[in-house]
CSV table of C-alpha atoms in Angstrom, one decimal:
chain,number,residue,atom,x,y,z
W,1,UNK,CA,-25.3,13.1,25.7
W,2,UNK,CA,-28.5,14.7,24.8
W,3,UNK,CA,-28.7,17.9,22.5
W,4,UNK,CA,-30.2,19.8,25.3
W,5,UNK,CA,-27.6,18.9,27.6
W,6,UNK,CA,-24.6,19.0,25.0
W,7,UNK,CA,-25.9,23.1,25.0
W,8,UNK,CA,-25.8,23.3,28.9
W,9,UNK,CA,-22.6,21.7,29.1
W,10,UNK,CA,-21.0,24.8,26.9
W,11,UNK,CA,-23.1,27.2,28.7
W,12,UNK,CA,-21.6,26.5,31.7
W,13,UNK,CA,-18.0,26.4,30.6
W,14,UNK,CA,-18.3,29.7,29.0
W,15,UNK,CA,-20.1,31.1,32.4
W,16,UNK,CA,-16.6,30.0,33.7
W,17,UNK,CA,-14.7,31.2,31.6
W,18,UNK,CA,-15.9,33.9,28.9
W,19,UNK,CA,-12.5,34.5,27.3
W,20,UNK,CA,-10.6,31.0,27.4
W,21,UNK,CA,-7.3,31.3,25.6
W,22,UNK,CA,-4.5,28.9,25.0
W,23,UNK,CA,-1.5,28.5,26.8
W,24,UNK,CA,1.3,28.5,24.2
W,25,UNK,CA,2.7,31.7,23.7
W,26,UNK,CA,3.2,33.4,20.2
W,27,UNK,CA,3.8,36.5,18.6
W,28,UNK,CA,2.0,35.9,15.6
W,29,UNK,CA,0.5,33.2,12.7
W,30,UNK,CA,4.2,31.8,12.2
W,31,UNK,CA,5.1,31.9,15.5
W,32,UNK,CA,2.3,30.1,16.8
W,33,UNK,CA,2.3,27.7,13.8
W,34,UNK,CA,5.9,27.0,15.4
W,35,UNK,CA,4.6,26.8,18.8
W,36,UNK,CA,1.8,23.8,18.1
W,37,UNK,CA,4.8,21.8,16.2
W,38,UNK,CA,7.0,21.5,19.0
W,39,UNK,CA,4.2,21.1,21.4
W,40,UNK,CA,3.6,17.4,19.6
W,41,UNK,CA,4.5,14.7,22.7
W,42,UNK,CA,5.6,18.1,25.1
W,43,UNK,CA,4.1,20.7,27.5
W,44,UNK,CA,2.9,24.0,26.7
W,45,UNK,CA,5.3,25.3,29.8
W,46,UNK,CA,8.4,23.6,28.3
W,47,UNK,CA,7.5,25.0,24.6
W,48,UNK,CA,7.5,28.2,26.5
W,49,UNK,CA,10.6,28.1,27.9
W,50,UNK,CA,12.0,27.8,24.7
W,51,UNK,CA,10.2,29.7,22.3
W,52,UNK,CA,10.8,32.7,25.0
W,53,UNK,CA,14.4,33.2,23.3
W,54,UNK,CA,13.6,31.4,19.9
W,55,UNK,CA,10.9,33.7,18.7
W,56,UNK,CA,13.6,37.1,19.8
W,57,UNK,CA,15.5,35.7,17.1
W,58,UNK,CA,13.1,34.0,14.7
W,59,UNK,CA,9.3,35.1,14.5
W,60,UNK,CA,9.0,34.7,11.0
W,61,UNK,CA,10.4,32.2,8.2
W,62,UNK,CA,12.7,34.1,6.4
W,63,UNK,CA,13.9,34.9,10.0
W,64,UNK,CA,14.0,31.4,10.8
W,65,UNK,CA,15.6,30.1,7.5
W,66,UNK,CA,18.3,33.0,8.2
W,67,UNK,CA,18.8,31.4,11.9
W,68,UNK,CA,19.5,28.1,10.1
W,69,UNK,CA,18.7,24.3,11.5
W,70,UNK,CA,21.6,24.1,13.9
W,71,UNK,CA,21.1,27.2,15.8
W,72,UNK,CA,17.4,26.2,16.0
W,73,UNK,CA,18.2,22.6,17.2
W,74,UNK,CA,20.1,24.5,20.2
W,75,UNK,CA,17.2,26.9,20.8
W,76,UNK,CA,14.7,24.0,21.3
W,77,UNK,CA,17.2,20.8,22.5
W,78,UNK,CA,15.0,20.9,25.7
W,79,UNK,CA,11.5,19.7,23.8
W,80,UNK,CA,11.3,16.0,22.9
W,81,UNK,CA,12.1,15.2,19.4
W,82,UNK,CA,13.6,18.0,18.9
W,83,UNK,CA,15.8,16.9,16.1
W,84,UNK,CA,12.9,16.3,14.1
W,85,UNK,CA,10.9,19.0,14.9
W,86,UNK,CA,13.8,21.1,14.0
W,87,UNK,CA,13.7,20.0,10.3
W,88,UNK,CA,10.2,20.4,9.8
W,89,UNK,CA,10.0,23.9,10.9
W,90,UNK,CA,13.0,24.4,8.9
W,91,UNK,CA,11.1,23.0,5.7
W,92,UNK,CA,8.0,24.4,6.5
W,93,UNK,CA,9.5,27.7,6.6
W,94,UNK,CA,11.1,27.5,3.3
W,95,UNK,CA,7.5,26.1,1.8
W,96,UNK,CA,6.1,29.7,3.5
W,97,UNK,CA,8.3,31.6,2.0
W,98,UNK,CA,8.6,29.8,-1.8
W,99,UNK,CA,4.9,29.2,-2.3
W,100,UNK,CA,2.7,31.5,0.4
W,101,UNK,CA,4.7,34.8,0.7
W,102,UNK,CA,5.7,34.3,3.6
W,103,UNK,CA,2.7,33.9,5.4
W,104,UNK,CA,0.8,31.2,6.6
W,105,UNK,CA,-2.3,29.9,4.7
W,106,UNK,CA,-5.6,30.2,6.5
W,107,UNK,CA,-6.9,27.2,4.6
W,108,UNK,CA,-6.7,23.5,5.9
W,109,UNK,CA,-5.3,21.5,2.6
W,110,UNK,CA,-2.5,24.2,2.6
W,111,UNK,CA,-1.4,23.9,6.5
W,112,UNK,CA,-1.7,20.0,6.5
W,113,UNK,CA,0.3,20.0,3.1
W,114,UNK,CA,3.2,21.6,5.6
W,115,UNK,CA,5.9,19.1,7.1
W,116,UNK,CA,4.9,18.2,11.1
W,117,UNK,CA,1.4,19.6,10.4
W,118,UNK,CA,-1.3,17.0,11.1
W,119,UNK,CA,-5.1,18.2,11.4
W,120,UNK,CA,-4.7,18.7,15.2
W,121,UNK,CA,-1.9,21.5,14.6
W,122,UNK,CA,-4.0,23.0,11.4
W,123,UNK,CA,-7.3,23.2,14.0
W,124,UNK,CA,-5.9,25.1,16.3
W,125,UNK,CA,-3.9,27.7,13.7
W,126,UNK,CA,-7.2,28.0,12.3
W,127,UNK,CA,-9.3,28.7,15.3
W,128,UNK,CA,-6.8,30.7,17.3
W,129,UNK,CA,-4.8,32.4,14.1
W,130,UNK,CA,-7.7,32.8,11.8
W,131,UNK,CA,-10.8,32.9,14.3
W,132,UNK,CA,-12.6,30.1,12.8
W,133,UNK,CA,-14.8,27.4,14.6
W,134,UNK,CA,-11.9,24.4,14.5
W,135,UNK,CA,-11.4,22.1,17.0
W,136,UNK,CA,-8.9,20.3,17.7
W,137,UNK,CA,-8.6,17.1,19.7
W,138,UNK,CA,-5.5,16.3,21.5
W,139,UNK,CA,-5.3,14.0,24.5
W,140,UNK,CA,-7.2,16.1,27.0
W,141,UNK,CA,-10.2,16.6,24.8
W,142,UNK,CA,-10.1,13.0,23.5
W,143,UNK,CA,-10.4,12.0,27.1
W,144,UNK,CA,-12.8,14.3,28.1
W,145,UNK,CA,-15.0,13.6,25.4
W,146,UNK,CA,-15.4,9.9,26.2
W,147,UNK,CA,-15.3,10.2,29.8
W,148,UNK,CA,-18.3,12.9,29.6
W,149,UNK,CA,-20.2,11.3,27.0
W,150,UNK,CA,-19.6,13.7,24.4
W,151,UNK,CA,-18.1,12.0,22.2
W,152,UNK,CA,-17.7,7.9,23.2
W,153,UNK,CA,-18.0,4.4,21.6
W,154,UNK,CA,-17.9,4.1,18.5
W,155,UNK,CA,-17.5,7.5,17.4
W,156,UNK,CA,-15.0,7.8,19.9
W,157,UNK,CA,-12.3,5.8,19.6
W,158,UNK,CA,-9.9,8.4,17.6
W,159,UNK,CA,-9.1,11.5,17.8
W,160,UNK,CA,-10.3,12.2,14.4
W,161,UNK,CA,-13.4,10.9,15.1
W,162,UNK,CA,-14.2,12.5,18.5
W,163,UNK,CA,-13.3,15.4,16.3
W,164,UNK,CA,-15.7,14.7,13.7
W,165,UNK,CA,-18.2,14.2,16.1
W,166,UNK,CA,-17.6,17.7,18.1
W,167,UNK,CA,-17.6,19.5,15.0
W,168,UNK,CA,-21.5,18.1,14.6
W,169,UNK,CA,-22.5,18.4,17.8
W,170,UNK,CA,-21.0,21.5,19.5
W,171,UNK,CA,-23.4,24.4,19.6
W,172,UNK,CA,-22.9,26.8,16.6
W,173,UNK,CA,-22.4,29.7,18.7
W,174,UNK,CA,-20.1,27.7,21.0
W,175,UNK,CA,-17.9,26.6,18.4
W,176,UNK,CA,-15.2,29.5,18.1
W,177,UNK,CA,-14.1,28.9,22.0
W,178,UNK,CA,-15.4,25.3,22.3
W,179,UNK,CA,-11.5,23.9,21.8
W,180,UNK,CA,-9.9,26.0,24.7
W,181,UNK,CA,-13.1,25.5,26.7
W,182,UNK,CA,-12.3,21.5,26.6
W,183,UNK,CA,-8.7,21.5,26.6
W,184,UNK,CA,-8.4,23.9,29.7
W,185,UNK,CA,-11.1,21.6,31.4
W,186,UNK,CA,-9.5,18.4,29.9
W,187,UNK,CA,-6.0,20.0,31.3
W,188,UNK,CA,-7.3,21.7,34.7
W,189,UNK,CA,-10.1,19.9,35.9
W,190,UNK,CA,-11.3,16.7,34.1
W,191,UNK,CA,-7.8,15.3,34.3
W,192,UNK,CA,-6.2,11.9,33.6
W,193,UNK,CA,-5.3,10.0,37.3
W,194,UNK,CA,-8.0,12.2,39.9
W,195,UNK,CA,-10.6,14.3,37.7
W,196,UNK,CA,-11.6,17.5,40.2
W,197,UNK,CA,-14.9,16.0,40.3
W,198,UNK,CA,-16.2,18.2,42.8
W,199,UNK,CA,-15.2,21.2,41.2
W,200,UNK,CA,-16.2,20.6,37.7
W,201,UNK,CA,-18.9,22.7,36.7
W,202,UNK,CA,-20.3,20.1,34.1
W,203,UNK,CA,-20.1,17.6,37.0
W,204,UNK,CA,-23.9,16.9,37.0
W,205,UNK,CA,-24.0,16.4,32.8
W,206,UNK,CA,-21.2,14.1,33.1
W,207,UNK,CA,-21.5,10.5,32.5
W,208,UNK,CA,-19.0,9.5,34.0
W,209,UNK,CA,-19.3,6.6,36.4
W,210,UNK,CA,-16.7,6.9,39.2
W,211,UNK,CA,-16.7,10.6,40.1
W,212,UNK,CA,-14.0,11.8,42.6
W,213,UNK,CA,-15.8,13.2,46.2
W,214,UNK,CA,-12.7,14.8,46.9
């Protein structure tokens, strides 16, 4: 995709939508921190459902240490993996609160050094914790990316290099929202079986070759 175009494509999606914002819920840092670990291989609606109760009794680590692994498995038995997501956030936690305070680091190296935390998860702390431009690529956005031409061949075939490739190519004043723009779009319009082709705002930038009419 062109430069020129790669700047219209953001400009429409923040015409449609001037204030994205993701859809896990969370309280704070920790909480969402939390929230993107047990979203790994789940929905945001079922993390939801679970973190609804969870973070009443837990939105911090020394909270969550207090509430101990087994109570947590039972809060969270719903999400896949949940076994060994439960562990993680467990160790995690006690890694907050022996070497950060308590509070989670706003620097990458620190968040990936966390058990469960890949670059994915420490993107979007980052961006929606912290504020800065990070952007993470999950199956949505890594989909979108080569299906629009944004990101696809070469420098497409992993997630951490379609991620690589956003982070040179998206717009500098685009870059704070440019992860919820794509992975509302990627999740709400340009999905996986029947993209809403005729509804896509980005439709006529898209090279995609076998655009839905209806």
């Amino acid at each position: 995709m062109r430069k020129a175009d790669i700047a219209e494509f953001f400009r429409r999606l923040a015409t449609d939508n001037p204030e994205p914002r993701g859809e896990l819920d969370y309280l704070n840092p920790y909480t969402l921190l939390v929230a993107v670990v047990l979203s790994a291989q789940a929905t945001d609606v079922g993390v939801n459902k679970a973190t609804e109760a969870l973070f009443k009794l837990a939105d911090t680590p020394e909270k969550m240490l207090a509430l101990g692994e087994a109570r947590l498995k039972d809060c969270i038995r719903t999400i896949g993996l949940y076994n060994t997501k439960a562990r993680n956030i467990i160790r995690l936690s006690e890694i907050l609160v022996k070497e950060h305070q308590g509070s989670v680091p706003d620097r990458r190296a620190a968040l990936e050094a966390l058990p469960g935390v890949g670059r994915k998860t420490a993107s979007i702390v980052l961006n929606d914790a912290f504020g800065y431009p990070a952007i993470a690529v999950d199956t949505h956005i890594f989909r979108l990316a080569n299906r629009t031409g944004l990101a696809r061949g070469k420098t497409g075939k992993t997630p951490e290099a379609v991620a690589d490739r956003l982070e040179a190519i998206v717009p500098a004043s685009y870059k704070p929202h440019a992860h919820h723009w794509l992975i509302l779009h990627g999740r709400h319009v340009c999905k996986a079986r029947k993209p809403d082709c005729p509804n896509c705002v980005v439709s006529e930038l898209c090279a995609y070759g076998a655009k839905t009419t209806v």
